[in-house]
């Protein structure tokens, strides 16, 4: 066990000091691309500035034969793309490295950190099983940062893709001050859990509850009844949200593999947003707009939140007391909920001029 006093000391001589807080940078869409795919790579420069995170994927979905090309392609992009990555950039640069037990993970880190460590913001680690995986990456990153002379620690993001990872969720989140957040890996997780879905994220029509029959007669039991589809991922996302909030880091949904079904994609993303996630993944350019829309509070919600803040301020501004607004009671707790909304809106508007205009218009109106 490490002493609390050691927790914020670098794990290698000359490595940057670990962070005491993880900045709440906009990350509504983490857009995945395969750096070994020339068509995808060619689109990256034009996406800078219009998506919060561009992630060079090196793991699953990249063919084994292309692993080296993907790594090298990402180096090329990280070194030569104007405005991408680094603490001041509007569009962060992330990577998903290969799994720690694969033949590629070590070379991924030892290649990327010296070459693009100054622009790489977050390393996403797949199939994290427990704190030991984060400790390994933590020490290795510190050694590589020291060697490369970096002055800013690279953050770590874990994907939950195994039952063991979910069972160890709190220790994973607390394993290093570098921990930035968690994403759901629904396909690997479903396989590991022996769930019986073959989809990459999203709902399932068989996971439902059915309205009671009008009577126990055979005719009524077989009659048409309303069914309500349930969310297969509710339990896992809820655990992620609590573990992340407890550790001051950020939960994300993950992939929605039915690229054509933009409507269900939006619904699934919104469930995660409402539960507390700050963003999601985008696998195809058309999912970026969906993620940005869903993970930015609506103009109506922001306007309402501002009214509650104003009403509570008029009451004295210290949060105590209660007011009635549109027939509803508002007090300290609802004020705090509204401040979550207003602060998120302000943070996003600071880097998204379109949103800033919408929120400003709502305030004037
Ligand atoms: C789904 C696919 C095959 C459809 O690819 P497509 O070429 O058939 O689509 P398209 O609609 O025809 O594409 C239109 C244009 O957009 C380009 N394009 C298409 N996608 C992208 C992109 N992402 N970024 C940049 N450009 C993209 C594409 O190259 C094409 O360019 P063109 O007009 O010049 O011909 C393709 O979009 C793709 O490969 N996306 C990334 C998939 C990926 O990263 N998967 C891994 C993450 S999910 C996962 O790993 C699971 C998890 C967490 O591990 C677990 O649950 O366990
Ligand atoms: Mg996976």
Short mmCIF file of C-alpha atoms and ligand atoms in Angstrom, two decimals:
data_model
loop_
_atom_site.label_atom_id
_atom_site.label_comp_id
_atom_site.label_asym_id
_atom_site.label_seq_id
_atom_site.Cartn_x
_atom_site.Cartn_y
_atom_site.Cartn_z
CA UNK A 1 0.00 0.00 0.00
CA UNK A 2 1.29 3.49 -0.83
CA UNK A 3 1.29 6.20 1.82
CA UNK A 4 -1.10 9.06 1.06
CA UNK A 5 1.95 11.36 1.23
CA UNK A 6 3.60 9.49 -1.66
CA UNK A 7 0.59 9.51 -3.89
CA UNK A 8 1.42 12.83 -5.53
CA UNK A 9 5.15 12.21 -5.86
CA UNK A 10 6.41 11.32 -9.35
CA UNK A 11 6.94 7.59 -9.92
CA UNK A 12 10.23 8.23 -11.74
CA UNK A 13 13.02 10.73 -11.12
CA UNK A 14 12.44 13.70 -13.41
CA UNK A 15 8.82 12.87 -14.24
CA UNK A 16 6.20 15.64 -13.91
CA UNK A 17 4.31 15.95 -10.62
CA UNK A 18 1.05 13.94 -10.71
CA UNK A 19 -2.10 16.07 -10.93
CA UNK A 20 -4.15 16.82 -7.82
CA UNK A 21 -7.23 17.59 -9.91
CA UNK A 22 -8.43 16.40 -13.30
CA UNK A 23 -9.53 19.38 -15.41
CA UNK A 24 -13.12 19.31 -16.66
CA UNK A 25 -12.24 19.82 -20.32
CA UNK A 26 -15.10 19.46 -22.82
CA UNK A 27 -15.16 15.87 -24.08
CA UNK A 28 -18.69 15.30 -25.35
CA UNK A 29 -17.52 13.25 -28.33
CA UNK A 30 -14.38 11.12 -28.28
CA UNK A 31 -14.08 10.53 -31.99
CA UNK A 32 -12.34 7.27 -32.94
CA UNK A 33 -10.27 6.96 -36.09
CA UNK A 34 -7.85 4.36 -37.38
CA UNK A 35 -4.57 6.19 -38.10
CA UNK A 36 -3.57 3.44 -40.55
CA UNK A 37 -6.64 4.14 -42.70
CA UNK A 38 -5.60 6.89 -45.15
CA UNK A 39 -9.17 8.05 -45.77
CA UNK A 40 -9.87 8.47 -42.06
CA UNK A 41 -6.49 10.03 -41.33
CA UNK A 42 -7.04 12.54 -44.13
CA UNK A 43 -10.22 13.78 -42.43
CA UNK A 44 -8.53 14.48 -39.09
CA UNK A 45 -7.10 17.99 -39.75
CA UNK A 46 -10.53 19.32 -40.78
CA UNK A 47 -12.12 17.88 -37.64
CA UNK A 48 -9.79 19.82 -35.33
CA UNK A 49 -11.78 22.59 -33.66
CA UNK A 50 -15.16 20.98 -34.29
CA UNK A 51 -14.86 17.88 -32.08
CA UNK A 52 -13.75 17.87 -28.44
CA UNK A 53 -11.50 14.78 -28.64
CA UNK A 54 -9.82 12.98 -31.53
CA UNK A 55 -8.68 9.50 -30.56
CA UNK A 56 -6.19 7.51 -32.59
CA UNK A 57 -7.32 3.93 -32.08
CA UNK A 58 -4.61 1.28 -32.07
CA UNK A 59 -6.60 -1.62 -30.55
CA UNK A 60 -9.63 -3.60 -31.79
CA UNK A 61 -10.92 -2.55 -35.23
CA UNK A 62 -7.31 -2.12 -36.41
CA UNK A 63 -6.06 -5.20 -38.26
CA UNK A 64 -3.02 -6.98 -36.79
CA UNK A 65 -1.10 -6.29 -40.00
CA UNK A 66 -1.76 -2.56 -39.57
CA UNK A 67 -0.76 -2.19 -35.91
CA UNK A 68 2.62 -0.64 -36.71
CA UNK A 69 1.19 1.57 -39.45
CA UNK A 70 -1.52 2.80 -37.06
CA UNK A 71 1.06 3.68 -34.40
CA UNK A 72 3.25 5.47 -36.94
CA UNK A 73 0.25 7.19 -38.50
CA UNK A 74 -0.72 8.54 -35.09
CA UNK A 75 2.81 9.86 -34.54
CA UNK A 76 2.58 11.63 -37.89
CA UNK A 77 -0.77 13.16 -37.01
CA UNK A 78 0.32 14.13 -33.48
CA UNK A 79 3.43 15.85 -34.76
CA UNK A 80 1.98 17.65 -37.75
CA UNK A 81 -1.64 18.58 -37.04
CA UNK A 82 -2.09 22.23 -36.16
CA UNK A 83 -4.19 22.86 -33.03
CA UNK A 84 -4.50 19.21 -31.98
CA UNK A 85 -3.66 18.16 -28.42
CA UNK A 86 -1.93 19.82 -25.48
CA UNK A 87 -3.33 21.74 -22.51
CA UNK A 88 -4.54 24.78 -24.47
CA UNK A 89 -5.99 22.97 -27.49
CA UNK A 90 -9.69 23.06 -28.16
CA UNK A 91 -9.47 19.52 -29.57
CA UNK A 92 -7.65 17.06 -27.35
CA UNK A 93 -5.57 14.19 -28.69
CA UNK A 94 -6.14 10.79 -27.10
CA UNK A 95 -5.11 7.29 -28.04
CA UNK A 96 -6.45 3.84 -27.25
CA UNK A 97 -3.43 1.57 -26.90
CA UNK A 98 -3.55 -2.18 -27.37
CA UNK A 99 -4.43 -4.43 -24.43
CA UNK A 100 -1.68 -4.82 -21.84
CA UNK A 101 -1.37 -8.57 -22.54
CA UNK A 102 -1.04 -8.06 -26.30
CA UNK A 103 2.25 -8.05 -28.23
CA UNK A 104 1.79 -4.36 -29.09
CA UNK A 105 1.01 -2.38 -25.90
CA UNK A 106 4.61 -1.85 -24.77
CA UNK A 107 5.72 -0.61 -28.19
CA UNK A 108 2.63 1.63 -28.36
CA UNK A 109 3.71 3.49 -25.22
CA UNK A 110 7.46 3.49 -25.84
CA UNK A 111 6.87 4.88 -29.35
CA UNK A 112 4.12 7.41 -28.64
CA UNK A 113 5.38 9.11 -25.47
CA UNK A 114 8.80 10.21 -26.81
CA UNK A 115 7.34 11.15 -30.20
CA UNK A 116 4.07 12.93 -29.30
CA UNK A 117 3.99 13.00 -25.47
CA UNK A 118 3.79 16.82 -25.53
CA UNK A 119 0.50 16.77 -27.46
CA UNK A 120 -1.00 13.52 -26.20
CA UNK A 121 -3.56 14.32 -23.50
CA UNK A 122 -4.97 10.94 -22.47
CA UNK A 123 -4.03 7.29 -22.93
CA UNK A 124 -7.07 5.02 -22.96
CA UNK A 125 -6.28 1.54 -21.67
CA UNK A 126 -8.63 -1.25 -22.79
CA UNK A 127 -9.75 -4.30 -20.79
CA UNK A 128 -8.55 -2.94 -17.44
CA UNK A 129 -9.05 -5.65 -14.80
CA UNK A 130 -7.89 -4.02 -11.60
CA UNK A 131 -5.61 -1.47 -9.95
CA UNK A 132 -2.53 -3.51 -10.96
CA UNK A 133 -3.08 -2.62 -14.63
CA UNK A 134 -3.21 1.09 -13.82
CA UNK A 135 -0.12 0.84 -11.57
CA UNK A 136 1.83 -0.72 -14.45
CA UNK A 137 0.84 2.02 -16.91
CA UNK A 138 1.37 4.72 -14.26
CA UNK A 139 5.00 3.75 -13.61
CA UNK A 140 5.81 3.19 -17.26
CA UNK A 141 4.35 6.57 -18.24
CA UNK A 142 6.39 8.27 -15.50
CA UNK A 143 9.60 6.66 -16.78
CA UNK A 144 8.83 7.63 -20.37
CA UNK A 145 7.81 11.17 -19.43
CA UNK A 146 11.06 11.62 -17.50
CA UNK A 147 13.09 10.31 -20.42
CA UNK A 148 11.26 12.55 -22.86
CA UNK A 149 11.60 15.60 -20.58
CA UNK A 150 7.84 16.22 -20.48
CA UNK A 151 6.59 18.79 -17.98
CA UNK A 152 2.93 17.73 -17.94
CA UNK A 153 1.60 14.32 -16.87
CA UNK A 154 -0.33 12.31 -19.46
CA UNK A 155 -3.68 11.17 -18.07
CA UNK A 156 -5.08 7.63 -18.09
CA UNK A 157 -8.58 6.48 -19.01
CA UNK A 158 -9.77 2.90 -18.39
CA UNK A 159 -12.32 0.95 -20.41
CA UNK A 160 -14.52 -1.41 -18.40
CA UNK A 161 -14.78 -4.51 -20.54
CA UNK A 162 -14.70 -7.43 -18.10
CA UNK A 163 -16.70 -8.57 -15.11
CA UNK A 164 -13.52 -8.30 -13.01
CA UNK A 165 -13.01 -4.72 -14.16
CA UNK A 166 -16.55 -3.83 -13.11
CA UNK A 167 -16.14 -5.63 -9.77
CA UNK A 168 -12.91 -3.67 -9.15
CA UNK A 169 -14.28 -0.36 -10.38
CA UNK A 170 -13.57 1.74 -7.27
CA UNK A 171 -9.96 0.57 -6.94
CA UNK A 172 -9.38 1.23 -10.65
CA UNK A 173 -10.64 4.81 -10.34
CA UNK A 174 -8.48 5.41 -7.26
CA UNK A 175 -5.34 3.62 -8.50
CA UNK A 176 -3.47 6.72 -9.69
CA UNK A 177 -3.79 10.51 -9.58
CA UNK A 178 -3.54 10.29 -13.38
CA UNK A 179 -6.92 8.59 -13.70
CA UNK A 180 -9.06 10.80 -15.95
CA UNK A 181 -12.15 8.65 -16.43
CA UNK A 182 -13.91 5.46 -17.43
CA UNK A 183 -15.73 4.29 -20.55
CA UNK A 184 -18.07 1.37 -21.03
CA UNK A 185 -16.85 -1.37 -23.39
CA UNK A 186 -20.21 -3.04 -24.00
CA UNK A 187 -19.12 -5.64 -26.59
CA UNK A 188 -16.20 -7.15 -24.69
CA UNK A 189 -18.09 -6.78 -21.41
CA UNK A 190 -21.12 -8.62 -22.81
CA UNK A 191 -18.87 -11.46 -24.00
CA UNK A 192 -16.97 -11.67 -20.71
CA UNK A 193 -20.19 -11.70 -18.71
CA UNK A 194 -21.76 -14.28 -21.03
CA UNK A 195 -24.58 -11.86 -21.79
CA UNK A 196 -26.67 -12.98 -24.77
CA UNK A 197 -26.49 -9.87 -26.90
CA UNK A 198 -24.45 -9.68 -30.09
CA UNK A 199 -24.69 -5.89 -30.47
CA UNK A 200 -22.04 -3.22 -29.81
CA UNK A 201 -23.85 -1.17 -27.15
CA UNK A 202 -27.45 -0.03 -27.26
CA UNK A 203 -30.63 -1.74 -26.12
CA UNK A 204 -32.16 -5.10 -26.87
CA UNK A 205 -35.83 -5.69 -27.71
CA UNK A 206 -35.89 -8.83 -25.56
CA UNK A 207 -34.87 -7.00 -22.37
CA UNK A 208 -38.24 -5.67 -21.33
CA UNK A 209 -41.10 -5.62 -18.86
CA UNK A 210 -44.68 -6.20 -19.98
CA UNK A 211 -47.91 -4.60 -18.85
CA UNK A 212 -50.10 -6.82 -16.61
CA UNK A 213 -52.88 -8.76 -18.38
CA UNK A 214 -56.42 -7.44 -17.90
CA UNK A 215 -57.26 -10.79 -16.22
CA UNK A 216 -55.69 -14.21 -15.83
CA UNK A 217 -57.83 -15.61 -18.66
CA UNK A 218 -55.91 -17.20 -21.51
CA UNK A 219 -57.38 -14.66 -23.94
CA UNK A 220 -56.14 -11.70 -21.89
CA UNK A 221 -52.71 -13.26 -21.30
CA UNK A 222 -52.27 -13.70 -25.04
CA UNK A 223 -53.79 -10.31 -25.89
CA UNK A 224 -51.55 -7.48 -27.07
CA UNK A 225 -50.03 -5.65 -24.07
CA UNK A 226 -47.66 -2.70 -23.84
CA UNK A 227 -44.04 -3.58 -23.34
CA UNK A 228 -41.36 -1.28 -22.01
CA UNK A 229 -37.84 -1.92 -23.14
CA UNK A 230 -35.26 -1.66 -20.34
CA UNK A 231 -31.69 -0.45 -20.57
CA UNK A 232 -29.17 -3.32 -20.50
CA UNK A 233 -26.39 -0.93 -19.47
CA UNK A 234 -28.12 0.95 -16.67
CA UNK A 235 -26.43 -0.97 -13.85
CA UNK A 236 -22.93 -0.61 -15.24
CA UNK A 237 -23.26 3.06 -16.17
CA UNK A 238 -24.71 3.85 -12.74
CA UNK A 239 -21.74 2.14 -11.05
CA UNK A 240 -19.35 4.05 -13.28
CA UNK A 241 -20.97 7.37 -12.45
CA UNK A 242 -20.73 6.79 -8.71
CA UNK A 243 -17.15 5.52 -8.81
CA UNK A 244 -16.04 8.43 -10.98
CA UNK A 245 -17.85 11.08 -8.93
CA UNK A 246 -16.32 9.65 -5.75
CA UNK A 247 -12.82 10.00 -7.25
CA UNK A 248 -13.26 13.33 -9.07
CA UNK A 249 -12.92 11.78 -12.53
CA UNK A 250 -15.28 11.48 -15.51
CA UNK A 251 -17.62 8.74 -16.80
CA UNK A 252 -18.36 8.23 -20.53
CA UNK A 253 -20.82 5.99 -22.34
CA UNK A 254 -18.82 4.28 -25.11
CA UNK A 255 -19.54 2.94 -28.60
CA UNK A 256 -22.94 2.66 -30.27
CA UNK A 257 -22.33 0.21 -33.10
CA UNK A 258 -25.57 0.64 -35.08
CA UNK A 259 -24.24 3.56 -37.10
CA UNK A 260 -27.40 3.78 -39.23
CA UNK A 261 -29.79 4.07 -36.25
CA UNK A 262 -29.12 7.67 -35.30
CA UNK A 263 -32.35 7.85 -33.29
CA UNK A 264 -31.60 4.97 -30.89
CA UNK A 265 -28.02 6.21 -30.68
CA UNK A 266 -29.27 9.58 -29.46
CA UNK A 267 -31.56 7.88 -26.90
CA UNK A 268 -28.75 5.70 -25.54
CA UNK A 269 -26.39 8.66 -25.28
CA UNK A 270 -29.07 10.70 -23.52
CA UNK A 271 -29.66 7.99 -20.90
CA UNK A 272 -25.96 8.19 -20.08
CA UNK A 273 -26.01 12.02 -20.05
CA UNK A 274 -28.98 12.09 -17.66
CA UNK A 275 -27.31 9.60 -15.32
CA UNK A 276 -24.15 11.74 -15.10
CA UNK A 277 -21.82 10.86 -17.98
CA UNK A 278 -19.93 13.77 -19.54
CA UNK A 279 -19.52 12.32 -23.02
CA UNK A 280 -19.45 9.32 -25.28
CA UNK A 281 -17.61 7.82 -28.24
CA UNK A 282 -18.22 8.55 -31.88
CA UNK A 283 -17.27 5.80 -34.32
CA UNK A 284 -18.48 7.52 -37.49
CA UNK A 285 -18.43 11.23 -38.36
CA UNK A 286 -22.23 11.37 -38.19
CA UNK A 287 -22.21 10.42 -34.50
CA UNK A 288 -20.21 13.55 -33.56
CA UNK A 289 -23.17 15.91 -33.95
CA UNK A 290 -25.39 13.54 -31.96
CA UNK A 291 -22.90 13.42 -29.08
CA UNK A 292 -22.40 17.19 -29.07
CA UNK A 293 -26.14 17.79 -29.02
CA UNK A 294 -26.88 15.27 -26.27
CA UNK A 295 -23.99 16.13 -23.95
CA UNK A 296 -24.62 19.89 -24.09
CA UNK A 297 -27.47 20.86 -21.73
CA UNK A 298 -30.54 21.99 -23.64
CA UNK A 299 -31.31 25.70 -23.89
CA UNK A 300 -34.55 25.08 -21.94
CA UNK A 301 -32.75 23.31 -19.10
CA UNK A 302 -30.12 26.04 -18.88
CA UNK A 303 -32.79 28.78 -18.89
CA UNK A 304 -34.71 26.99 -16.13
CA UNK A 305 -31.54 26.41 -14.10
CA UNK A 306 -30.67 30.10 -14.34
CA UNK A 307 -34.14 31.07 -13.09
CA UNK A 308 -33.76 28.79 -10.07
CA UNK A 309 -30.30 30.25 -9.32
CA UNK A 310 -31.73 33.77 -9.60
CA UNK A 311 -34.73 32.95 -7.39
CA UNK A 312 -32.53 31.38 -4.71
CA UNK A 313 -30.10 34.32 -4.89
CA UNK A 314 -32.98 36.72 -4.35
CA UNK A 315 -33.73 34.79 -1.18
CA UNK A 316 -30.36 35.72 0.32
CA UNK A 317 -27.81 33.85 -1.75
CA UNK A 318 -26.56 31.44 0.92
CA UNK A 319 -28.63 28.53 -0.40
CA UNK A 320 -30.90 28.28 2.64
CA UNK A 321 -34.68 28.53 2.49
CA UNK A 322 -37.17 27.47 -0.14
CA UNK A 323 -39.07 29.18 -2.97
CA UNK A 324 -41.95 28.26 -5.25
CA UNK A 325 -41.29 28.50 -8.99
CA UNK A 326 -43.94 27.43 -11.51
CA UNK A 327 -45.72 25.49 -8.77
CA UNK A 328 -42.59 23.58 -7.74
CA UNK A 329 -40.51 23.80 -4.58
CA UNK A 330 -36.87 24.79 -5.02
CA UNK A 331 -34.29 24.69 -2.24
CA UNK A 332 -30.57 24.18 -1.61
CA UNK A 333 -30.52 20.74 -3.25
CA UNK A 334 -32.31 21.81 -6.43
CA UNK A 335 -30.05 24.89 -6.52
CA UNK A 336 -27.04 22.55 -6.54
CA UNK A 337 -28.58 20.53 -9.39
CA UNK A 338 -29.14 23.75 -11.33
CA UNK A 339 -25.56 24.89 -10.70
CA UNK A 340 -24.30 21.61 -12.24
CA UNK A 341 -26.28 22.52 -15.37
CA UNK A 342 -25.26 26.20 -15.47
CA UNK A 343 -21.57 25.49 -14.84
CA UNK A 344 -21.48 22.80 -17.55
CA UNK A 345 -23.20 25.15 -19.99
CA UNK A 346 -20.69 27.91 -19.24
CA UNK A 347 -17.73 25.56 -19.61
CA UNK A 348 -18.96 24.26 -22.96
CA UNK A 349 -19.95 27.70 -24.24
CA UNK A 350 -16.42 28.95 -23.54
CA UNK A 351 -15.11 26.73 -26.36
CA UNK A 352 -18.23 26.35 -28.54
CA UNK A 353 -19.35 29.67 -30.06
CA UNK A 354 -22.59 28.18 -31.48
CA UNK A 355 -23.66 27.02 -28.03
CA UNK A 356 -22.59 30.31 -26.48
CA UNK A 357 -24.92 32.13 -28.89
CA UNK A 358 -27.85 29.79 -28.14
CA UNK A 359 -27.47 30.12 -24.37
CA UNK A 360 -27.04 33.91 -24.61
CA UNK A 361 -30.18 34.23 -26.77
CA UNK A 362 -32.13 32.21 -24.20
CA UNK A 363 -30.95 34.54 -21.42
CA UNK A 364 -32.02 37.64 -23.33
CA UNK A 365 -35.33 36.06 -24.40
C1 LIG B 1 -17.98 1.75 -38.89
C2 LIG B 1 -17.06 1.98 -40.08
C3 LIG B 1 -16.35 0.67 -40.44
C4 LIG B 1 -17.90 2.48 -41.25
O1 LIG B 1 -17.00 2.86 -42.28
P1 LIG B 1 -17.48 3.09 -43.76
O2 LIG B 1 -16.30 3.49 -44.58
O3 LIG B 1 -18.27 1.89 -44.22
O4 LIG B 1 -18.49 4.30 -43.58
P2 LIG B 1 -18.94 5.38 -44.65
O5 LIG B 1 -20.23 5.94 -44.17
O6 LIG B 1 -18.93 4.80 -46.03
O7 LIG B 1 -17.81 6.49 -44.53
C5 LIG B 1 -17.95 7.74 -45.14
C6 LIG B 1 -16.61 8.43 -45.14
O8 LIG B 1 -16.23 8.72 -43.81
C7 LIG B 1 -14.99 8.11 -43.50
N1 LIG B 1 -15.04 7.62 -42.13
C8 LIG B 1 -15.75 6.59 -41.63
N2 LIG B 1 -15.54 6.47 -40.33
C9 LIG B 1 -14.68 7.43 -39.98
C10 LIG B 1 -14.09 7.81 -38.76
N3 LIG B 1 -14.32 7.13 -37.63
N4 LIG B 1 -13.27 8.88 -38.73
C11 LIG B 1 -12.99 9.57 -39.87
N5 LIG B 1 -13.52 9.24 -41.07
C12 LIG B 1 -14.36 8.19 -41.12
C13 LIG B 1 -14.84 6.95 -44.49
O9 LIG B 1 -13.48 6.63 -44.68
C14 LIG B 1 -15.49 7.56 -45.71
O10 LIG B 1 -14.53 8.42 -46.34
P3 LIG B 1 -14.67 8.84 -47.89
O11 LIG B 1 -15.89 9.69 -47.99
O12 LIG B 1 -13.38 9.61 -48.15
O13 LIG B 1 -14.75 7.55 -48.68
C15 LIG B 1 -16.03 3.08 -39.74
O14 LIG B 1 -16.74 4.24 -39.46
C16 LIG B 1 -15.07 2.76 -38.63
O15 LIG B 1 -14.22 1.91 -38.77
N6 LIG B 1 -15.20 3.47 -37.50
C17 LIG B 1 -14.33 3.28 -36.35
C18 LIG B 1 -14.63 1.96 -35.70
C19 LIG B 1 -13.87 1.81 -34.41
O16 LIG B 1 -13.03 2.61 -34.04
N7 LIG B 1 -14.16 0.74 -33.66
C20 LIG B 1 -13.50 0.50 -32.40
C21 LIG B 1 -14.19 1.17 -31.26
S1 LIG B 1 -15.60 0.27 -30.66
C22 LIG B 1 -14.90 -1.04 -29.81
O17 LIG B 1 -13.74 -1.30 -29.92
C23 LIG B 1 -15.76 -1.85 -28.91
C24 LIG B 1 -15.26 -1.90 -27.48
C25 LIG B 1 -15.39 -0.61 -26.75
O18 LIG B 1 -13.91 -2.30 -27.42
C26 LIG B 1 -16.10 -2.93 -26.75
O19 LIG B 1 -17.31 -2.67 -26.60
O20 LIG B 1 -15.55 -3.95 -26.34
MG1 LIG B 2 -13.41 -3.95 -26.51
#
